[in-house]
CSV table of C-alpha atoms and ligand atoms in Angstrom, one decimal:
chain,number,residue,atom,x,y,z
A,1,UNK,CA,46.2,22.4,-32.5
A,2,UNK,CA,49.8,22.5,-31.2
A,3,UNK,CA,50.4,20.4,-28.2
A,4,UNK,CA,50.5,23.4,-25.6
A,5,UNK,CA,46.7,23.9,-26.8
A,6,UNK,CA,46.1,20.1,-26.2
A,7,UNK,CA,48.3,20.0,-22.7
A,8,UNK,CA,46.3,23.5,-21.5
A,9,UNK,CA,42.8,21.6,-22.1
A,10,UNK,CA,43.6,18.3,-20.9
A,11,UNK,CA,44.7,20.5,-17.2
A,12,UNK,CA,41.5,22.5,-18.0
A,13,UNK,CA,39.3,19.7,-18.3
A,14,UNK,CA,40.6,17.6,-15.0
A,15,UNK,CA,39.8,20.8,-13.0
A,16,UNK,CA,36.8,21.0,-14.1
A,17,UNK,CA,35.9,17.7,-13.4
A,18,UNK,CA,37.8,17.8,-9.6
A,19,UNK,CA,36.0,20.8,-8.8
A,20,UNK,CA,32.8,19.7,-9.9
A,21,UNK,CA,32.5,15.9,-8.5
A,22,UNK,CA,30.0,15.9,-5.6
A,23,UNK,CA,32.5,13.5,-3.9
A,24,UNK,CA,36.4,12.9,-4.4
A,25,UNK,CA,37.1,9.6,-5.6
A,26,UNK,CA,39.4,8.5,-2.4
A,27,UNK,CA,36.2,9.5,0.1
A,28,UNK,CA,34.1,7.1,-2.1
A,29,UNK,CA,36.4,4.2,-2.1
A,30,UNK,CA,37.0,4.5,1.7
A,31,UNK,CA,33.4,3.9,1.7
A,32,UNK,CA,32.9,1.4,-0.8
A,33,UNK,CA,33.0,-1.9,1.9
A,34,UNK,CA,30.2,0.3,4.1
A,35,UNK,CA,27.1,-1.5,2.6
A,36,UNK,CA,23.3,-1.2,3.8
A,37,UNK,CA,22.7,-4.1,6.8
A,38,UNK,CA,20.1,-6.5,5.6
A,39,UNK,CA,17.1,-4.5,8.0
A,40,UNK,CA,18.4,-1.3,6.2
A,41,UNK,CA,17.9,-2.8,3.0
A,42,UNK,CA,14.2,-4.4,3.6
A,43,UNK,CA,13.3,-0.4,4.9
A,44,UNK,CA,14.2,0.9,1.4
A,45,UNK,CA,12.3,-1.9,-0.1
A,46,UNK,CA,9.4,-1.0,2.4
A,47,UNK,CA,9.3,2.2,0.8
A,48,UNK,CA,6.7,3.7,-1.6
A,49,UNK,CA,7.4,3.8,-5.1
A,50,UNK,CA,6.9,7.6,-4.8
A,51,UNK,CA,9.3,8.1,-2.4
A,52,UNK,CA,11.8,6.3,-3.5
A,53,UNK,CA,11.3,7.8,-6.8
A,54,UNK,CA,11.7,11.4,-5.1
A,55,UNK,CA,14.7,10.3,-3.4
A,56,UNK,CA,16.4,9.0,-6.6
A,57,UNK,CA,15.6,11.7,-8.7
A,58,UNK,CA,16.5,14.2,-6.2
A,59,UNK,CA,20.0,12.9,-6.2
A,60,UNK,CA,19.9,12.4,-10.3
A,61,UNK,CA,19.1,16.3,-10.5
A,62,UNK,CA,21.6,17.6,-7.9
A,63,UNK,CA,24.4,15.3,-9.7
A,64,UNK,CA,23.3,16.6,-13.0
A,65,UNK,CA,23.8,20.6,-12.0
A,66,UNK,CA,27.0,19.3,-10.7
A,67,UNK,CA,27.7,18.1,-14.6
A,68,UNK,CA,26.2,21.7,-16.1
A,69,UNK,CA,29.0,23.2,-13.9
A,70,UNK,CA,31.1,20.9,-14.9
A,71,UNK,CA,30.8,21.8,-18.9
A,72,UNK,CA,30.5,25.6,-18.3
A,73,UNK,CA,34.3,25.4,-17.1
A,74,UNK,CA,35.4,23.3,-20.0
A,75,UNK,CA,37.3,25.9,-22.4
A,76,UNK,CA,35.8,25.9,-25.7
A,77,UNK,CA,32.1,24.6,-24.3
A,78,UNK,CA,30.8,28.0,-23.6
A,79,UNK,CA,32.5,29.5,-26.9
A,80,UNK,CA,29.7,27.3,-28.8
A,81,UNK,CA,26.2,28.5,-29.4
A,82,UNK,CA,23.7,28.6,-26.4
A,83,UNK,CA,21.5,26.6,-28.9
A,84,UNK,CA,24.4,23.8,-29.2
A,85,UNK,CA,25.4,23.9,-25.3
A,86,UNK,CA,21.8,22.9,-24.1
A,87,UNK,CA,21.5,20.5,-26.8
A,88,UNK,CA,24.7,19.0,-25.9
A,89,UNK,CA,24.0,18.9,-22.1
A,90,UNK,CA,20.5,17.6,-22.8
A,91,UNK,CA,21.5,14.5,-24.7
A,92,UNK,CA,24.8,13.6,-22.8
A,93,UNK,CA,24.1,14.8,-19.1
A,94,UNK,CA,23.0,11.5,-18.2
A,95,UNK,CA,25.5,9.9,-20.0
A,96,UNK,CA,27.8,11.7,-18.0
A,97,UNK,CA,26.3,10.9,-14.6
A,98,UNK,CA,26.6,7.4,-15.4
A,99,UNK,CA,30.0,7.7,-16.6
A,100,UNK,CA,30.5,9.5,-13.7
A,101,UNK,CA,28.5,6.8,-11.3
A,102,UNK,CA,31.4,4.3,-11.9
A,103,UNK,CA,33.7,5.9,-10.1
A,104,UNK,CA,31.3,5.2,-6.8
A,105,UNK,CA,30.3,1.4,-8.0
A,106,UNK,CA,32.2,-1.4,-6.3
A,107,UNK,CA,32.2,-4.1,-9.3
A,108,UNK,CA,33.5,-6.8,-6.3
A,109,UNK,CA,30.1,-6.9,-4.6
A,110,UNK,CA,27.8,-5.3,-7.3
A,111,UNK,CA,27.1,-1.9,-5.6
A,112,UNK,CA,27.0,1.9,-5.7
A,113,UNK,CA,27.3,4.8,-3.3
A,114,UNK,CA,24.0,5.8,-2.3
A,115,UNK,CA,22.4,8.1,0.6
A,116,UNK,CA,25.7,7.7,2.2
A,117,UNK,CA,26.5,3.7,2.1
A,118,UNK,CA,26.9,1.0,-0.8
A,119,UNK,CA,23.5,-0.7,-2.1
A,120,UNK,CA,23.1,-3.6,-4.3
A,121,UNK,CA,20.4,-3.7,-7.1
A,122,UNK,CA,17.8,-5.1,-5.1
A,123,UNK,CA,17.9,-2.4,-2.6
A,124,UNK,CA,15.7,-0.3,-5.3
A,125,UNK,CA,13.0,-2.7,-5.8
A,126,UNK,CA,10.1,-0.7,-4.9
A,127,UNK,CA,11.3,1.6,-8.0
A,128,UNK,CA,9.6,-1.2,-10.2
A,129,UNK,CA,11.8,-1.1,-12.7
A,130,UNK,CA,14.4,-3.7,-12.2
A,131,UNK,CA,15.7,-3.9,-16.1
A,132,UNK,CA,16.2,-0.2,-15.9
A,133,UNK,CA,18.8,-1.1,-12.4
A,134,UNK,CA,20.0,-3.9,-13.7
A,135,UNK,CA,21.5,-2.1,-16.9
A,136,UNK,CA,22.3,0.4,-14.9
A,137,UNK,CA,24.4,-2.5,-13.0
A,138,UNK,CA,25.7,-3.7,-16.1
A,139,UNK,CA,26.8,-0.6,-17.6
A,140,UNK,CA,28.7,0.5,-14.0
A,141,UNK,CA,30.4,-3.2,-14.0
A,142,UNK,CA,31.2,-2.9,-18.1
A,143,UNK,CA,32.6,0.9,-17.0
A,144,UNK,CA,34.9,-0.6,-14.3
A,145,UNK,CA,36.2,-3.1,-16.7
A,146,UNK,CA,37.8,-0.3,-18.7
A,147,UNK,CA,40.1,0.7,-15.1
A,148,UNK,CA,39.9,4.2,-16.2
A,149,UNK,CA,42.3,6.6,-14.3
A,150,UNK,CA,40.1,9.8,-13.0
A,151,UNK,CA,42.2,11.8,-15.4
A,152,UNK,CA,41.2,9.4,-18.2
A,153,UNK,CA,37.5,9.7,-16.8
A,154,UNK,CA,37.7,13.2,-16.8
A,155,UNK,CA,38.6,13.5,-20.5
A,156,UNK,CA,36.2,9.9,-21.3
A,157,UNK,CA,33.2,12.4,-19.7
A,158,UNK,CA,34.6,15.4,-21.9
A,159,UNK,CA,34.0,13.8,-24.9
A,160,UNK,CA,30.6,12.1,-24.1
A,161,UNK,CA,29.4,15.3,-23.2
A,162,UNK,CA,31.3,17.1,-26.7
A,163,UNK,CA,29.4,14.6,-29.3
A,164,UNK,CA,29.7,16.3,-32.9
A,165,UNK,CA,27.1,13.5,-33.8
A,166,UNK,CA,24.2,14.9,-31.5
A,167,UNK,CA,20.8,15.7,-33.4
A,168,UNK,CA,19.7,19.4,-33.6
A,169,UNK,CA,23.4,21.1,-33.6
A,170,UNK,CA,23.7,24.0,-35.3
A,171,UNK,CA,27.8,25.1,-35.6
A,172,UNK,CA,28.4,21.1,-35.6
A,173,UNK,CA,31.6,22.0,-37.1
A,174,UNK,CA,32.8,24.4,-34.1
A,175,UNK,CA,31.6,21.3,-31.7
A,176,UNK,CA,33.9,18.9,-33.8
A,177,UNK,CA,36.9,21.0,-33.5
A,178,UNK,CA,36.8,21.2,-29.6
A,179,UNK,CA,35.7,16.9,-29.9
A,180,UNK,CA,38.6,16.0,-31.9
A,181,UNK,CA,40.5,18.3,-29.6
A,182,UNK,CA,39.4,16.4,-26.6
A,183,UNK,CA,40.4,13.4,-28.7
A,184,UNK,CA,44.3,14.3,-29.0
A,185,UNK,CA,44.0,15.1,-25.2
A,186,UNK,CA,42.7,11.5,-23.9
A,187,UNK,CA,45.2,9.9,-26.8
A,188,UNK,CA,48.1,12.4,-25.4
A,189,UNK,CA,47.7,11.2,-21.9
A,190,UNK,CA,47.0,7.6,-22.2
A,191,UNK,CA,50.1,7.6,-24.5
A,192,UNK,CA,51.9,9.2,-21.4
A,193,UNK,CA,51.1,6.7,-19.5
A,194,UNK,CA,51.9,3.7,-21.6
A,195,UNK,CA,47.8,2.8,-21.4
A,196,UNK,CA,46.9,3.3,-25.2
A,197,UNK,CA,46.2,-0.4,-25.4
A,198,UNK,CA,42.8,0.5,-23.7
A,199,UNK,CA,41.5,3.8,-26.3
A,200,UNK,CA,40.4,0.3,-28.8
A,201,UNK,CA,37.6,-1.0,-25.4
A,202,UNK,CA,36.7,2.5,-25.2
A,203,UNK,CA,35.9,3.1,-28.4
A,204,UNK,CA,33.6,0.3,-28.2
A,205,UNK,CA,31.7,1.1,-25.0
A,206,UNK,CA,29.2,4.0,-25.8
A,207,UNK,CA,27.5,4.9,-22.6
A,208,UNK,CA,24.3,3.9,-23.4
A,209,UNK,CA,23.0,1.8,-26.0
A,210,UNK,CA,21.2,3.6,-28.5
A,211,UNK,CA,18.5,1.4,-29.3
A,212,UNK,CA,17.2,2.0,-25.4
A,213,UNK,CA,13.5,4.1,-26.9
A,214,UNK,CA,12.4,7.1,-24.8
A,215,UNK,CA,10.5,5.4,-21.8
A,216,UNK,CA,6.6,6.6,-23.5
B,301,E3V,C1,29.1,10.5,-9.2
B,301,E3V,O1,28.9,9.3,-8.5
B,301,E3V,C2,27.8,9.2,-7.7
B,301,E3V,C3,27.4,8.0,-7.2
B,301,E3V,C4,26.4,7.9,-6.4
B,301,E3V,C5,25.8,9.1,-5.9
B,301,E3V,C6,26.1,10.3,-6.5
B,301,E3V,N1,27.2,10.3,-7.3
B,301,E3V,C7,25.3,11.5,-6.2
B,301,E3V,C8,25.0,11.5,-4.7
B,301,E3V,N2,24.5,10.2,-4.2
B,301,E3V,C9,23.8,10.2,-3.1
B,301,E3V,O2,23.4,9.1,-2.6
B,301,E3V,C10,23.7,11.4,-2.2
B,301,E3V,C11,24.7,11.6,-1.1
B,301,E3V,C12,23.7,12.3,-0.3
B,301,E3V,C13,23.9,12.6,1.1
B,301,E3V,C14,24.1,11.3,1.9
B,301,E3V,O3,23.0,10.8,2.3
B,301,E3V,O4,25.2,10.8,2.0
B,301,E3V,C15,22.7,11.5,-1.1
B,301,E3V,C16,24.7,9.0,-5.0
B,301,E3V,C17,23.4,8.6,-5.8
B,301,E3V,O5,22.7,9.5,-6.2
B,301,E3V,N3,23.3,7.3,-6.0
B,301,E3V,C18,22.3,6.7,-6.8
B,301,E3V,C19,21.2,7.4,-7.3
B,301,E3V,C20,20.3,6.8,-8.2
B,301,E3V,F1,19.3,7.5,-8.7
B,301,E3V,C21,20.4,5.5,-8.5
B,301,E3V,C22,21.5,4.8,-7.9
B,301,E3V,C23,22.4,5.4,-7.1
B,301,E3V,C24,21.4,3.4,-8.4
B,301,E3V,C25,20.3,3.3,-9.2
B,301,E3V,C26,19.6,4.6,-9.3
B,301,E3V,C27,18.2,4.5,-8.9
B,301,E3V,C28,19.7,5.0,-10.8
């Protein structure tokens, strides 16, 4: 692809991820010293597991039709199949959220934006499922590490979503085109900026580790 094709997707994919973030990254990190009082906290932990389930996954499905929109203005994503676009957004969507998520994670104090203020692991206790959070910690903290740029981000999110290695594709060539297009763009613009160094950390992180089995 010549490098007006790579420029014109790189400016295609940051829109599509400005216009489709619940929240702009500046309002989150105005926020990110607002954190739940130590009363607010013990309420949430008073909670039910039910309703603190409904609550979470409330937010986890209204983020994730946030990321659909997200790949249906990505050029080249609706160009693929409609087999290989809901197998893509099936496998990666919550990849993406969490990709995503780290943009609204404080890594000083160990907390993310949620239901309007910043809330440390234990706030979601009653979930019972504390190894579950606590990766979900990790991962956020491991995420921030990296110091990606919201361009960078953008493009990082492209690609986890445009994974030529998913299960069940059928034009998985078509898919690797627009992935190793993606590729050049996040390579171009990191090169732009003098930040290549960190494309070898990146590489490395895969947003969730494989090995984590379908909860039965
Ligand atoms: C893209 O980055 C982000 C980051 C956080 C949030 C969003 N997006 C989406 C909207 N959001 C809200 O809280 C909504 C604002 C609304 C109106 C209001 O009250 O202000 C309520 C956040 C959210 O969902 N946090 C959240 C969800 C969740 F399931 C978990 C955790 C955190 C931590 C562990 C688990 C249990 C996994």
């Amino acid at each position: 692809s010549s490098i007006m094709e790579i420029e014109n997707l790189t400016q295609n994919v940051l829109n599509a991820h400005r216009q489709t973030c619940q929240f702009r990254f500046e309002d989150l990190q105005l926020l990110r010293w607002e954190t739940f009082t130590r009363n607010e906290v013990y309420s949430y932990q008073r909670k039910s597991m039910e309703e603190m389930w409904e609550r979470c996954a409330w937010r986890i499905t209204d983020a994730i039709q946030y990321i659909v929109e997200f790949a249906k203005k990505m050029d080249g994503f609706m160009q693929l199949s409609q087999n290989d676009q809901i197998v893509l957004l099936k496998a990666g969507a919550m990849e993406v959220l969490l990709v995503r998520m780290c943009r609204a994670f404080n890594y000083q104090n160990n907390t993310v934006f949620f239901e309007g203020k910043y809330a440390g692991p234990e706030l979601f206790k009653s979930l019972g499922c504390g190894e579950l959070i606590n990766n979900f910690f990790t991962f956020s903290q491991n995420m921030c590490t990296l110091g990606l740029l919201e361009p960078e981000l953008a493009l990082f999110a492209a690609l986890v979503l445009v994974d030529s290695s998913r299960p069940f594709l059928q034009e998985k060539d078509k898919v690797e085109q627009l992935q190793k297009n993606l590729e050049l763009a996040l390579k171009n613009l990191m090169r732009k900026s003098h930040r290549e160094g960190i494309l070898v950390k990146v590489r490395k992180t895969k947003p969730l580790d494989s090995k984590l089995s379908p909860i039965k």
